[in-house]
Coordinates of C-alpha atoms in Angstrom, one line a residue:
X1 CA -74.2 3.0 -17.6
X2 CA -71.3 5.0 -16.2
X3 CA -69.3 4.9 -13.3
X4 CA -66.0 6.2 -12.0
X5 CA -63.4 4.0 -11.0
X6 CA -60.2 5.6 -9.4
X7 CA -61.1 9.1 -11.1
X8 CA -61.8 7.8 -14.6
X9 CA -65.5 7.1 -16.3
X10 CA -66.3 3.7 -17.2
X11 CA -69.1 2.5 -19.2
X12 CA -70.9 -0.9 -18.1
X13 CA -72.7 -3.0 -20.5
X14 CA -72.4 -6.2 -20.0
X15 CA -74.4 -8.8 -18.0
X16 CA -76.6 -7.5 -15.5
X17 CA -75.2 -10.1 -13.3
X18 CA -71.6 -9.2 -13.5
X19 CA -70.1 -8.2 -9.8
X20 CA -68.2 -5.1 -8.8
X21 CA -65.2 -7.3 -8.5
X22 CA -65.8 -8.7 -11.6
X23 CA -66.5 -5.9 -13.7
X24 CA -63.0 -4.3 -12.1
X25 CA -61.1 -7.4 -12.7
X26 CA -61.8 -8.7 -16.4
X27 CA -63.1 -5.6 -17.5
X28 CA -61.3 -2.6 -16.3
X29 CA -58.0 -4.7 -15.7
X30 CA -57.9 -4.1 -12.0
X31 CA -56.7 -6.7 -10.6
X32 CA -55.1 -5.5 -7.2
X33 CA -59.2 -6.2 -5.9
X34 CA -58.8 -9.6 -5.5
X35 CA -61.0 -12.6 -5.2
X36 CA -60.9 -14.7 -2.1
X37 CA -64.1 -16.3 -1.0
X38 CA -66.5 -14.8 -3.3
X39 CA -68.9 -14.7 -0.6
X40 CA -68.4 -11.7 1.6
X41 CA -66.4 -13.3 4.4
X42 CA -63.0 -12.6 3.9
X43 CA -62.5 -8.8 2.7
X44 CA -59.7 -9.6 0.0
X45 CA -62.4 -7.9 -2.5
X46 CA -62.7 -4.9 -0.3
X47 CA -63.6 -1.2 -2.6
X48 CA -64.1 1.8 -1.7
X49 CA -67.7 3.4 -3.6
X50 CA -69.1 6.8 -2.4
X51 CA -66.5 6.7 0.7
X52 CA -67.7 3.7 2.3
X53 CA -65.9 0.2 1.9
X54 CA -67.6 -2.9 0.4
X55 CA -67.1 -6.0 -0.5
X56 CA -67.4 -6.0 -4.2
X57 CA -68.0 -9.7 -4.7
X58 CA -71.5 -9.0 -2.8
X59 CA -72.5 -6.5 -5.4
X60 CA -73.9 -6.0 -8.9
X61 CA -71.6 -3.6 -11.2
X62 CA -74.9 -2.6 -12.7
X63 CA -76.1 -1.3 -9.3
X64 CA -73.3 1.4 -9.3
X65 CA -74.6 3.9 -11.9
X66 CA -73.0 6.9 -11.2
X67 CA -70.9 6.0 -8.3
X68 CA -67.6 6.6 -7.5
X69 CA -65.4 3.8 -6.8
X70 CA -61.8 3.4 -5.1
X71 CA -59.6 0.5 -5.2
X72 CA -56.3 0.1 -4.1
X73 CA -54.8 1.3 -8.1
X74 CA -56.4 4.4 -7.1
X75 CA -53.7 5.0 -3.8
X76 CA -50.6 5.6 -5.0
X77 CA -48.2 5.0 -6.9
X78 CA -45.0 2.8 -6.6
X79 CA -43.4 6.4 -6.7
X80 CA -45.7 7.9 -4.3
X81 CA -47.1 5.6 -1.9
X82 CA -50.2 6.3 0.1
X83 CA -49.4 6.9 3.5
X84 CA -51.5 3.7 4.2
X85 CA -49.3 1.7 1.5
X86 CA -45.9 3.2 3.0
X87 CA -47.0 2.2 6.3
X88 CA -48.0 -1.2 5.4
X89 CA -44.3 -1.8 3.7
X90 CA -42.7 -0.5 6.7
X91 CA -44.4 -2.0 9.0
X92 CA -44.7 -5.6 7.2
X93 CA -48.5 -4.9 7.4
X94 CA -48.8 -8.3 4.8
X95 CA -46.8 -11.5 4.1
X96 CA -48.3 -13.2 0.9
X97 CA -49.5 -9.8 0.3
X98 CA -53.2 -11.4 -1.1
X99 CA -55.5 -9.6 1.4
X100 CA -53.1 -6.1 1.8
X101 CA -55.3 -3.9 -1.5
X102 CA -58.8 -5.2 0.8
X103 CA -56.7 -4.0 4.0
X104 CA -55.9 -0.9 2.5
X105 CA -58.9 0.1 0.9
X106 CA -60.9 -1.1 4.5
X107 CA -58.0 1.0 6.8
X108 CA -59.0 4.0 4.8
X109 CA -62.2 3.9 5.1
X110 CA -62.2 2.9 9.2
X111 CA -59.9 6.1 9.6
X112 CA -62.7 8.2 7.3
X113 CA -65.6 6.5 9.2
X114 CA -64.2 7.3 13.0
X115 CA -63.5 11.2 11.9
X116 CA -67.3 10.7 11.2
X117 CA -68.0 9.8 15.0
X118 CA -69.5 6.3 14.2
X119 CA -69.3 4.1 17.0
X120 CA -68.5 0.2 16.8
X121 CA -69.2 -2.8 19.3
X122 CA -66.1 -1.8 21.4
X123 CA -66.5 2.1 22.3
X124 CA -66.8 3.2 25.1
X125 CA -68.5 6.1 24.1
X126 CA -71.6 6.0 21.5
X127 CA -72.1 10.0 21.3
X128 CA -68.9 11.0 21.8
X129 CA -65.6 11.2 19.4
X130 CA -64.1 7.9 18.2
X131 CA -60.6 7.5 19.5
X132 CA -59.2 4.4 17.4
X133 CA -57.0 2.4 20.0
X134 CA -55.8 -1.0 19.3
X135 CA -59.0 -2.5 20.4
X136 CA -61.3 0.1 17.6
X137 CA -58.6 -1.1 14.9
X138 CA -59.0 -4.7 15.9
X139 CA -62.6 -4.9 15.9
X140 CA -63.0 -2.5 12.5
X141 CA -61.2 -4.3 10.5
X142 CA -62.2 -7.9 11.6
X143 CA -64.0 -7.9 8.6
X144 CA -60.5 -8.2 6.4
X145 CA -59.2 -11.8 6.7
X146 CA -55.2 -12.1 6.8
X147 CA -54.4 -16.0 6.4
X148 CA -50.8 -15.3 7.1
X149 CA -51.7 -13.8 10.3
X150 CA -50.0 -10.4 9.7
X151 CA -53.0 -8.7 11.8
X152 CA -50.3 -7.1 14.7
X153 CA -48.4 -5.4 11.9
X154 CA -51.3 -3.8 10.4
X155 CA -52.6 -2.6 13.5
X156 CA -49.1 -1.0 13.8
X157 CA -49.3 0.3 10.5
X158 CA -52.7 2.1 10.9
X159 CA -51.2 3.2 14.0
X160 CA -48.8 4.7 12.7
X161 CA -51.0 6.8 10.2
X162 CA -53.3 8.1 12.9
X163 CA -50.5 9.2 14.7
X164 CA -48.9 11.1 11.9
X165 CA -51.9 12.6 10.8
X166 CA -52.3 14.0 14.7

């Protein structure tokens, strides 16, 4: 069963049961997805498949035939960071760091979903274009966890991408 991870075709074959997150980890070696609560509540395990951001600890690997999937090895490199990543660094977006690959891979996503027009519980406006204010940011990514509490520096760091990309 194939699947592309970060651009590359991977064959699945093992246990039917096997996660996303677990299929990237142990099998594909990609280990900046990481593991938190292994029960969709934290975001530490956020992907990217098909453009829309999941948490791959809630998901069967074998359920992804022919899907693309994105995680945070599919950014940048420590050469040439993502704008996201860069931002993050500058910005101290992360203090353990254990949650910042689900931040990054969510953040991209929010930005992709709001160019899209979809609305969340805080818009003003449900028909008209999303503007991401501190309020949208807060409330779209409340489904990434930061333990440190390192939330007001990634707001500032998605900031700071929306405006550059203005």
């Amino acid at each position: 069963m194939p699947l592309t991870i970060n651009g590359s075709d991977h064959d699945f074959a093992g246990d039917p049961r096997t996660t996303l997150l677990d299929f990237l980890r142990d099998d594909c070696g990609l280990t900046g997805t990481k593991k938190g609560c292994d029960h969709g509540q934290c975001g530490a395990c956020t992907v990217i498949v098909n453009g829309q951001r999941i948490n791959s600890c809630l998901t069967l690997a074998a359920m992804h035939e022919g899907d693309s999937v994105t995680t945070i090895e599919g950014f940048g490199t420590p050469g040439s960071l993502h704008p996201l990543q860069a931002a993050f660094v500058k910005h101290d977006g992360f203090q353990c760091g254990y949650c910042t690959p689900g931040q990054i891979c969510s953040a991209k996503a929010m930005i992709d979903e709001a160019k899209a027009g979809w609305a969340s519980f805080v818009s003003d406006d449900l028909a008209g274009p999303v503007t991401l204010t501190s309020d949208e940011i807060r409330e779209r990514m409340s489904g990434n966890l930061c333990r440190c509490g390192a939330y007001s520096n990634i707001v500032d760091a998605i900031a700071e991408v929306l405006e550059a990309a203005r």
